[in-house]
């Protein structure tokens, strides 16, 4: 079955009870073959591809991959996720849940930030409160909405956070959230040192973290690269096997792949579409093509002309049925994508291909034309339909294919709208100055189904790019996340997706494998459940 290419490593939700993370150890995943052999250099710097972060590197204000890669390397939260998505204690000694609404956290003593100060309970409490305050306008503030005291429209402290002593605190939620402990490895929940609150903007340019790496070398050179070095004070389980990590911000994936082939780049996690037919043969056992918790879509904002109300619903449905996902995944992506059948990912436990309403994802140009004509009766179409995309992300080919199909099948002008960088397009989307539809998608923050639904489509959610709102959807996901019975929870999430298929706040495209590779001088390269390499495990041959 085609879906089995992705559904190889399912990960599940945590139920209420005692989350016994203290004894867990990180899994190594599938260690890759090929690469270097013989003596390794513990001081060697690993080079990897990346993209310029959208914002200063503040954990609660980063919701895109470019910044996320860096934050996950220089910070350590209460837990981290191993290669298979299993939560493993990092700063936490224990996390206990008496019920789905109350948690008690105990922190390991002696853990330090790179400025020498100790990581304590206050560092978590103050950081989370900073992220939650409305006046700080943090992109990830939505992650704190389940904690008592949260108010998206006011500077209300999180009254649900209570310090017990320097190394322990409690979390009281305003409603049951059975997967809350699982979320705590996401970057929004990282601690901050006291020095961050003196000048947060300045801190974001050269953050002081507590993770396996720290800022070093030439630091952050905007639009060029960022240098990280091993943090010898880090005592967690993510033991760094190299001297550091340099993430290079490439203008195109083609340039990154060329550097990989020339051994100027050690690890690549985004293969250009032009290389998809040949990269596995070219790289041999240094090629990577494996399932990942990545969902791709494009979003047509509710605020755009012709896309609100009943007219907007009809036009979204018509557009969704006007192009052939299966053909695009075959002709352009050469089997490294699978046509979407829902709004989540087959890698996540509870995924289903039988959501009522998902027939809107089937290619049906005749039906698409009929729906478009119905919308024209409400308000005649005018203008050009465009999908904005970032040129540095390898999206041109599929955007051209989708818009050409829309143009041919709906009889309207349609085209791509390229932006030079991911940061530029995200800024316009965030500020709602975008005038077109825009590519979107989701690389999971934590391995739970709610993460693909709540943060993207709940009313007011931080990554709700199209300003979608539905009281019925909000209730369905709220009911689901509040239910400790996993079977009943998944039924609620199924109901939530039925609503999404009626409203189409985003147009599902396909599930992505992570496609990449690594150079001849490195070994122990593992790509995690969310498509990001486990950089700290990588070793490099001695010269």
Steps between C-alpha positions, in 0.01 A plus 500: 500500500630845415434631849730240650799688362432758767326307773801301610564647843185593685524703820220546749348735754578487870206424724442638848683337789863501600724597208806302598755670282793494739621159394469549125799519272520646154459264209749523217249431226627344180869575475590560142758309306779638288701804591827514683680212664795484735613761754267792571574857599313600817570868426374490141230745396195351327346708222128483420246687291242738641309821440520848649276513809196722464552669838761541775563166669249517783339161568146630543517709182630234260253285308695420183758236416801728442497639850370180655805297394727745678293532816475122538880481490580780746218449752387208713143472622347272758504220242624443147381256235722220383527381140168316519313780677523351848522761779821479703580701812740787445478767773220310674570238760133406499165615366199360681135539403236429763230560239479667155486842666779501760873433461796512737847563356829434675818637340846346517740701714829634367384573143638830369450765235808597304534819709568278802166549675307194613179384334225520760123492518479878470674486162213295361226698675635840392561386141151355463342811650697716257371291211142519621468877560291665228720811480803290406319374187681168490417271208486192723289654777223260396693214660426647845125536454424185698679630813286674762512878472570518127324786322583567136378860531661608827824491695378237739756287685473125474349438840516128431879501544599465866854472630545237770873555547802587284478169315131419478174659393142405421291563190123539530305502176173683444361193327617141463774454240604138497807555284639804684800310638584389146506862382772606744784419260389774260710816484226727640555327835876558520637686806670839477785637715435808712721705267252456214243725663733802509485545122308224322566636151876507562480155657332364187800594287744302717293276730640339813370147515546181696507238224765278343632788286556871557559798272868518404740573216371790293158474660191582298586658166162601365405339169832314497538248785513443874786336690431276798762328714478217752373605842719314747274597791199317359431185707197359318471188287564669165876450525676689222738281298656786302652841563220713367239568236493765228160546336530665159205701366485405133313708244397183314487130571692443177796693642488296820491170309793608284701569816403160640624327186821702518549409869465865601185413695471207741123456541206602281138455609320653200571356157422726200217374283733484201706237681214277616520262199871432551622588852463149644702350217756783516554485878446128548486407867560865591151590370207545740135446406288417803163585656467820702221687680467763230175614339491736199217730391424847374282748682248739347437766762143570611590868460567476122236627251261224381612259776273578793161354588315254277671631186838428655401146596390423146815644345729312739325172423522570127871578521566189708338277236660676202844336523627142522704443816596143411636602161705785650652279769597251230621735226665771708590334830579149371337318790645713778154641577162330547172670411325626814187330630459712812647800684758314715768240422504120471806501726278605792296245693129526427534604136214394274434511128124471557405849616154590363530782249852422384367429150563871445864399459423285195573634154168583333530787249134478397377539857758775560363702208143457625592622848686799356190591297286482816738742670479734201124524555570647843769738374666483155869418515752773422876514515774237497536205735858468628686280745793671673807288571861546607755450223759365744281201585463304177128573449488647150432175314199389702355852521523527122333160458215585738433847359518375140236239582282762669541728200408229251215342693334811643571731207658775710842665514714317756871504575768479767620806694865445597668659802881483532509356854286313749540781754355754257189303418442412866521865599226594253285207609548587868422868443201411277640717222501201266272560201492144367467143613826372650674167539467365851543179689609358830806330638379360831610666824429186698374155398128542561198536271372811678817680392392479135156645579491743790797728419396536133121526499372593847361850532786741568771233485853623434538309172146555375624678187159542339314638808263202492244480778239237577328449835419140405862423416624667819260291707597175329873540562437626852288195576767276350798636684308497826419132475753258655336211316711481184236323292236760583754777449574385148129498417482866602801579282327318215194724547728803499647395166153448352440868570832593341406314182177703480677834551848430353694764696802353323519284188676172591761395246718207612703343776874546467781258549823657610735480203863582551844361530840537656861534394780247486680634809218454754334204667225424755250717313144447624194691385233530767124444494445868408755499211778686687841328527625420848805723457652419838547133405694566181870417491757616249817338375832634618703669226 
